[in-house]
Tab-separated table of C-alpha atoms in Angstrom:
chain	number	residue	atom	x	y	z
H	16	UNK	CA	13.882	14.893	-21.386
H	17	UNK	CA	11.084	16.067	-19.507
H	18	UNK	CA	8.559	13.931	-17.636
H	19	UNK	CA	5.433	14.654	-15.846
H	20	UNK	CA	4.784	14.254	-12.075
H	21	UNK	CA	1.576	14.248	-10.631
H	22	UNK	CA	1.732	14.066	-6.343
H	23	UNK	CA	-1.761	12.693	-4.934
H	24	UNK	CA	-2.678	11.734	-1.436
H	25	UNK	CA	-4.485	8.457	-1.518
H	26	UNK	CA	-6.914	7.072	0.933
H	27	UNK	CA	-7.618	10.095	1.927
H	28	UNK	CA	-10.717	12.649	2.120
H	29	UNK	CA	-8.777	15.688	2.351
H	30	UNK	CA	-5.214	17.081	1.369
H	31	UNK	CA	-2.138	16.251	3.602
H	32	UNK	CA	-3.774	13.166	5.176
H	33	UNK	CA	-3.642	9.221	3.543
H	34	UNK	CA	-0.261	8.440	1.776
H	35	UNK	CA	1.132	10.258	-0.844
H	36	UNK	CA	2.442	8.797	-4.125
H	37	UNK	CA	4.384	10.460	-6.940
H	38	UNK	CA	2.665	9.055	-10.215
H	39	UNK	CA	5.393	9.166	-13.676
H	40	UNK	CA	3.328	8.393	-16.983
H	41	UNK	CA	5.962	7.288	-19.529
H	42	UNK	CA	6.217	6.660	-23.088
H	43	UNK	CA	8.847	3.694	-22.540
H	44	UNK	CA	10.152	2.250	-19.815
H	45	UNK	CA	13.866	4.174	-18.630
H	46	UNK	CA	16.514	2.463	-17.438
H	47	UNK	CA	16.535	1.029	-13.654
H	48	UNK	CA	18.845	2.983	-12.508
H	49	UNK	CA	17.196	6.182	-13.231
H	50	UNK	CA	14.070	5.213	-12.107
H	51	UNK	CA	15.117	4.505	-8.987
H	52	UNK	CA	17.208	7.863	-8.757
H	53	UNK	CA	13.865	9.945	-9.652
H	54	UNK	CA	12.149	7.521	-6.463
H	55	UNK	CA	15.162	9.050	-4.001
H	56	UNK	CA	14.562	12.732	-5.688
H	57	UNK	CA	10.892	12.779	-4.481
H	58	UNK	CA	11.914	10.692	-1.086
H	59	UNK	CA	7.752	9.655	-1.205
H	60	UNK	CA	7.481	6.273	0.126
H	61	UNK	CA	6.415	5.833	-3.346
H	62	UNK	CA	7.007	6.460	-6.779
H	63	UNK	CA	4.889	4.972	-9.638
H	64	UNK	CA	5.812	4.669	-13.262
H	65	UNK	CA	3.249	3.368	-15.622
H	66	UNK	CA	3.407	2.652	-19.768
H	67	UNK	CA	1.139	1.649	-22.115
H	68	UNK	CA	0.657	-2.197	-22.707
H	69	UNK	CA	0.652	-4.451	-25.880
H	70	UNK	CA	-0.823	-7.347	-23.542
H	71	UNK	CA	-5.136	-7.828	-24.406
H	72	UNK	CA	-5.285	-8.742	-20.576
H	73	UNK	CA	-3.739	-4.912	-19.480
H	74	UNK	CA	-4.210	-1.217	-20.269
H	75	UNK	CA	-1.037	-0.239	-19.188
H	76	UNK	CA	2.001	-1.862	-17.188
H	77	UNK	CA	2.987	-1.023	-13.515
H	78	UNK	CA	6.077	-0.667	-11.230
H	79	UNK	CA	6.656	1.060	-7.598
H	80	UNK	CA	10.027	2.048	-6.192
H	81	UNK	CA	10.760	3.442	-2.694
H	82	UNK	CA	13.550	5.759	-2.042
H	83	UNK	CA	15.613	2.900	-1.866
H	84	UNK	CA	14.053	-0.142	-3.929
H	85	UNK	CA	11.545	-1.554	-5.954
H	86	UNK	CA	8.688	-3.272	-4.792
H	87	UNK	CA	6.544	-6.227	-6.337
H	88	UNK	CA	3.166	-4.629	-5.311
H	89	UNK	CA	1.614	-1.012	-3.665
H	90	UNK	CA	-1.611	-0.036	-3.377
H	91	UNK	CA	-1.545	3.673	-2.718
H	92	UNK	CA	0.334	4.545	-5.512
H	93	UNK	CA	-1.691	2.007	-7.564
H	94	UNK	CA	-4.769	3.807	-6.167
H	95	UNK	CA	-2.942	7.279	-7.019
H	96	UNK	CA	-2.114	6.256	-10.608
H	97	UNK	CA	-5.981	5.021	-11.460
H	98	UNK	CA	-6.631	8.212	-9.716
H	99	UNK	CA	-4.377	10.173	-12.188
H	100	UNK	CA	-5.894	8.127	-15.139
H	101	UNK	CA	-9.557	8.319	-14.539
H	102	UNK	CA	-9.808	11.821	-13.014
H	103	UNK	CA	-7.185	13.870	-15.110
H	104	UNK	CA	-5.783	12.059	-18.265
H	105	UNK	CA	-9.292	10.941	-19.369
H	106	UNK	CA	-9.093	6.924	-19.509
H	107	UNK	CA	-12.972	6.007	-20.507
H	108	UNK	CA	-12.900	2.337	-19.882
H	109	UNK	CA	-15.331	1.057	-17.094
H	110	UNK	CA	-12.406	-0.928	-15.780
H	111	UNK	CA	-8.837	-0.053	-15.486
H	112	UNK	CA	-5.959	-3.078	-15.506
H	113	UNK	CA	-2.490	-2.910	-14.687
H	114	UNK	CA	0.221	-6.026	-15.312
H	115	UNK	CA	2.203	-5.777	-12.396
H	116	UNK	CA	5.240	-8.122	-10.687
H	117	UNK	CA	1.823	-9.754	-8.620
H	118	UNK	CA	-0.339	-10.635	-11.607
H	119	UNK	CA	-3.156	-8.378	-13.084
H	120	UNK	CA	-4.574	-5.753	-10.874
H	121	UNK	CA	-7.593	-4.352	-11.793
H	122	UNK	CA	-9.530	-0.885	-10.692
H	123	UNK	CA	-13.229	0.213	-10.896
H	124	UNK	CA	-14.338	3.374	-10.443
H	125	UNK	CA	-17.950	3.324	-8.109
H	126	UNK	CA	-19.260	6.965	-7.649
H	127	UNK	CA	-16.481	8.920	-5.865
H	128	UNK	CA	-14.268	5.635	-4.656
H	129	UNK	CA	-11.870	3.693	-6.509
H	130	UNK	CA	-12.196	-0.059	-5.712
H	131	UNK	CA	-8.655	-2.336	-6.213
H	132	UNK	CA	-8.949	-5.880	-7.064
H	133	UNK	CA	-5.766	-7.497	-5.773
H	134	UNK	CA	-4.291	-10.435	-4.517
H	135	UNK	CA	-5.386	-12.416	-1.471
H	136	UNK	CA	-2.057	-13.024	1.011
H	137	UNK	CA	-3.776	-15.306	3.984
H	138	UNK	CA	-0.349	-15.116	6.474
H	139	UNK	CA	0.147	-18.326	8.379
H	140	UNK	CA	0.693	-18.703	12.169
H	141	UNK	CA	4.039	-19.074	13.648
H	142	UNK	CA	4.705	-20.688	16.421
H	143	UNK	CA	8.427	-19.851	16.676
H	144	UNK	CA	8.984	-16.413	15.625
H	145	UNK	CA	12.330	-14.125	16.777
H	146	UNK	CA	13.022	-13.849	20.678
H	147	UNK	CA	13.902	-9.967	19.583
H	148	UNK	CA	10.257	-8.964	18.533
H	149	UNK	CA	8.342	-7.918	21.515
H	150	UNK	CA	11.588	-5.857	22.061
H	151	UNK	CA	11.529	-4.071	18.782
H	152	UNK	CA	7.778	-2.745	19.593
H	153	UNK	CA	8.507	-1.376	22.609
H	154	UNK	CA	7.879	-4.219	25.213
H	155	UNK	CA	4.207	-4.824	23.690
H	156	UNK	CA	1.795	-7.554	24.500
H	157	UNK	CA	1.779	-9.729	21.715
H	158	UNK	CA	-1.808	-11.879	20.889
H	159	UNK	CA	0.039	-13.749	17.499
H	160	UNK	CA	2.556	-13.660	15.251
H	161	UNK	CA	2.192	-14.692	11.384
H	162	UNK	CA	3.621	-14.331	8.086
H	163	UNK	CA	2.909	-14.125	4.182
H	164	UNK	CA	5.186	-11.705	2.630
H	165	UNK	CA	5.590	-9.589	5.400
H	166	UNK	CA	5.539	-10.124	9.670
H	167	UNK	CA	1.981	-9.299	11.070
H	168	UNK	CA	1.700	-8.959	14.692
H	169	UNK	CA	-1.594	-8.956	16.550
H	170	UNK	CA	-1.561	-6.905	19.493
H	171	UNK	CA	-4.476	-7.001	21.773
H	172	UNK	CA	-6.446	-3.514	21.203
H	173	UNK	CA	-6.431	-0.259	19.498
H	174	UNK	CA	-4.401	1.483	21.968
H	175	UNK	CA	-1.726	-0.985	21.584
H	176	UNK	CA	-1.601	-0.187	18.286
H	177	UNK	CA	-1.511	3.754	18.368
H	178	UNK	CA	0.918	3.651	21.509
H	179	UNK	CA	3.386	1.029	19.919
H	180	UNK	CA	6.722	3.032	19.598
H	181	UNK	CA	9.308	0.364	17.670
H	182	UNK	CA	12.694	0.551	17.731
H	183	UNK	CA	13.665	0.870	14.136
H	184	UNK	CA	17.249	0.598	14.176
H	185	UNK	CA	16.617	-3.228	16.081
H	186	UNK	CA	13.618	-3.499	13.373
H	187	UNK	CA	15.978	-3.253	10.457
H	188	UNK	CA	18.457	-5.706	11.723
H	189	UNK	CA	15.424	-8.555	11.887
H	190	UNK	CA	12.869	-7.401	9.711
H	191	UNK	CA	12.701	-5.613	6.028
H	192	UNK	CA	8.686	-4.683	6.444
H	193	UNK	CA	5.900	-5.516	9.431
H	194	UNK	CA	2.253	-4.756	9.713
H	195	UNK	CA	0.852	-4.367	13.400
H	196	UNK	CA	-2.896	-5.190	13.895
H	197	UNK	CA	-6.018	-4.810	16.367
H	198	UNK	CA	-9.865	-5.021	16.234
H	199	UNK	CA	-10.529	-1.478	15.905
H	200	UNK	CA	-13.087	0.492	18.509
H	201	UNK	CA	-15.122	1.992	15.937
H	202	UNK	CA	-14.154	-0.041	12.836
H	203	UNK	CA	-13.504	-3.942	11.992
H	204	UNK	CA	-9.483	-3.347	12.683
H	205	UNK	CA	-6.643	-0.558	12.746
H	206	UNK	CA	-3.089	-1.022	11.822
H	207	UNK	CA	0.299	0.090	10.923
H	208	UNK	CA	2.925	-0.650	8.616
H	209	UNK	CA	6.833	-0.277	9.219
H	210	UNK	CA	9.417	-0.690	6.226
H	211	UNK	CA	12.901	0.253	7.762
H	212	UNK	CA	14.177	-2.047	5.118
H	213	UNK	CA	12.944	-0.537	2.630
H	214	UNK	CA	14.218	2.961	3.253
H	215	UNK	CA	10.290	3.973	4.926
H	216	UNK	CA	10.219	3.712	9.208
H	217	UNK	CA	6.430	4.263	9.083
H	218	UNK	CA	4.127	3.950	5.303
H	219	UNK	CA	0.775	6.240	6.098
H	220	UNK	CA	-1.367	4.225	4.185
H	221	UNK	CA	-0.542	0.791	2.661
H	222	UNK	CA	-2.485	-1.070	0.445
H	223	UNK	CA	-0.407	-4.510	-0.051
H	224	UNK	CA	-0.416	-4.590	4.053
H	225	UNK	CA	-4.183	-5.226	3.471
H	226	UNK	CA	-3.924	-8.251	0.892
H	227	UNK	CA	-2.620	-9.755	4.330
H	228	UNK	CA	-5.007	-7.746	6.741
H	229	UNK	CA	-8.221	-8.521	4.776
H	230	UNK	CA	-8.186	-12.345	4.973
H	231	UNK	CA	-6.317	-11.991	8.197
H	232	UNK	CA	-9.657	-10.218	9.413
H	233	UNK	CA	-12.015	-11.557	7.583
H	234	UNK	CA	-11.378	-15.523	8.934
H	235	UNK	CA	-11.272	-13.898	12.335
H	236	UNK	CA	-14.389	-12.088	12.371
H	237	UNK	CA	-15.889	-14.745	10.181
H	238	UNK	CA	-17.287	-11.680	7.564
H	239	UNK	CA	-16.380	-10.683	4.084
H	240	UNK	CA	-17.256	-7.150	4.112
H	241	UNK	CA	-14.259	-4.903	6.611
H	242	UNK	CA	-14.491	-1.336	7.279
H	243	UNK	CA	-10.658	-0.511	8.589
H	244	UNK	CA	-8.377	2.768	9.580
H	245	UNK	CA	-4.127	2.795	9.129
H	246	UNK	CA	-3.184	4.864	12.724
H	247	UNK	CA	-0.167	6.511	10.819
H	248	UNK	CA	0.364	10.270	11.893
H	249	UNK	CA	-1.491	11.087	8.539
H	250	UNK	CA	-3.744	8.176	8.850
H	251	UNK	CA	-5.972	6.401	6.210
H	252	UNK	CA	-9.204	4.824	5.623
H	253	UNK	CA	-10.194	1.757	3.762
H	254	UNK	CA	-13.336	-0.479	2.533
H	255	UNK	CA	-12.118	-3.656	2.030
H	256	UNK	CA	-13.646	-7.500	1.197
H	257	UNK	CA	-12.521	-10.671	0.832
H	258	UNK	CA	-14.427	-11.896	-2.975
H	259	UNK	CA	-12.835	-14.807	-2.612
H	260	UNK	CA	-9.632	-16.992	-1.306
H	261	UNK	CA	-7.147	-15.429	-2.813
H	262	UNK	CA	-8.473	-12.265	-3.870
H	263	UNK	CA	-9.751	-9.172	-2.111
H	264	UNK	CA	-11.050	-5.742	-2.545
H	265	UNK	CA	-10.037	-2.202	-0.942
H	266	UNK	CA	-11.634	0.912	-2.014
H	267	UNK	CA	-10.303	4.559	-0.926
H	268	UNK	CA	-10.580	7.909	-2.497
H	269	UNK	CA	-7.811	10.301	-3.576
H	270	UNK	CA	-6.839	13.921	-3.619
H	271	UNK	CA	-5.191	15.659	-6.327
H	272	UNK	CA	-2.125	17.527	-4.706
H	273	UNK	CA	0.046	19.005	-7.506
H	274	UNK	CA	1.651	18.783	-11.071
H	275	UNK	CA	5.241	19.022	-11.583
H	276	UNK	CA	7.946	18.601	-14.622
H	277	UNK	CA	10.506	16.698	-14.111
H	278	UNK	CA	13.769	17.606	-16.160
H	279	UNK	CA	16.665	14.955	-17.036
């Protein structure tokens, strides 16, 4: 069997920066197992595999695995694959839906950005949160702790952010994933996103940290509209809003890397 692979850096302007995804069209779905193998082969932080879909609410139907697991909801690759769609396989719809383990996720594609309608995670504020954390990020100040799916900690500036050095191997033993967060110096906020759990220290760019970000950010600054950076090495930028309470929009561009054939 042979398979296509198309590698594209999303939220990025340029090649070699934002996050790169491996995007799999398929005729049928394969078995777990070997999707999950193929996610380890291309040792991305992602690997998307998308199929056509009978549903009338969905063009085609959606799943992510990291090297060592699937995941319930990524944006990059998400971005990557309407990238991959609208750009090189020719989809002519105005608007592009995916059914996905979090709902329907749609994509629109606005001049030269593609603009993700996805779920809304508003974390929560916790007031007891593990003595270990302000050791696992290096001794730094911490503003505020919350959760949804994953741990967000609000540090108190930029620098914090970009300086923060975490200990991974203490990381894993407390936390799968968590997003660090500051109001940015030249944008609404920055941010980064750890996933020892998941097989991924540091993601470059990650899109489901931002369903937590955006109406993290967008209560605190009391505005819908968020202009925000990911300080990964490769770093990422993103135009996001909050449409409404539990939904938001980010918007990103993507570069087309390479095609590849897989053989199985």
């Amino acid at each position: 069997m042979k398979l296509s692979l198309y590698q594209i850096d999303a939220f990025a302007h340029q090649l070699f920066s934002g996050n790169p995804a491996a995007v799999i069209p398929l005729q049928h779905w394969l078995d777990d197992t070997l999707m999950q193998s193929i996610a380890l082969e291309n040792n991305l932080s992602e690997t998307v595999f998308f199929v056509s879909s009978s549903s009338p609410d969905a063009d085609y139907n959606i799943r992510w695995f990291t090297p060592t697991l699937e995941i319930n909801l990524c944006g990059h690759a998400t971005l990557a694959t309407a990238f991959v769609l609208f750009s090189i396989l020719d989809f002519d719809k105005e608007v592009l839906r995916f059914n996905s383990k979090s709902g329907i996720l749609s994509i629109t594609k606005k001049d030269d950005l593609l603009v993700m309608d996805f779920p809304g995670w508003k974390p929560e504020r916790l007031d007891v949160y593990d003595d270990a954390l302000s050791e696992i990020l290096g001794n730094a100040v911490i503003t505020g702790v919350y959760k949804y799916r994953d741990i967000l900690i609000e540090l108190e500036t930029e620098e914090a952010v970009k300086k923060c050095a975490p200990d991974f191997t203490l990381m894993k033993k407390h936390f799968d994933k968590m997003i660090i967060t500051a109001p940015g110096n030249k944008v609404d906020f920055v941010s980064r996103f750890f996933a020892p759990g998941a097989g991924i220290d540091e993601d470059p760019v990650t899109g489901s940290a931002h369903s937590q970000l955006i109406p993290f950010w967008s209560e605190k600054l009391a505005k819908n509209k968020l202009h925000a950076l990911q300080l990964s090495k490769r770093g990422g930028e993103l135009w996001c809003e909050q449409i409404s309470a539990d939904r938001v929009t980010m918007s990103g561009h993507c570069v087309f890397y390479m095609k590849a054939e897989i053989n199985i």
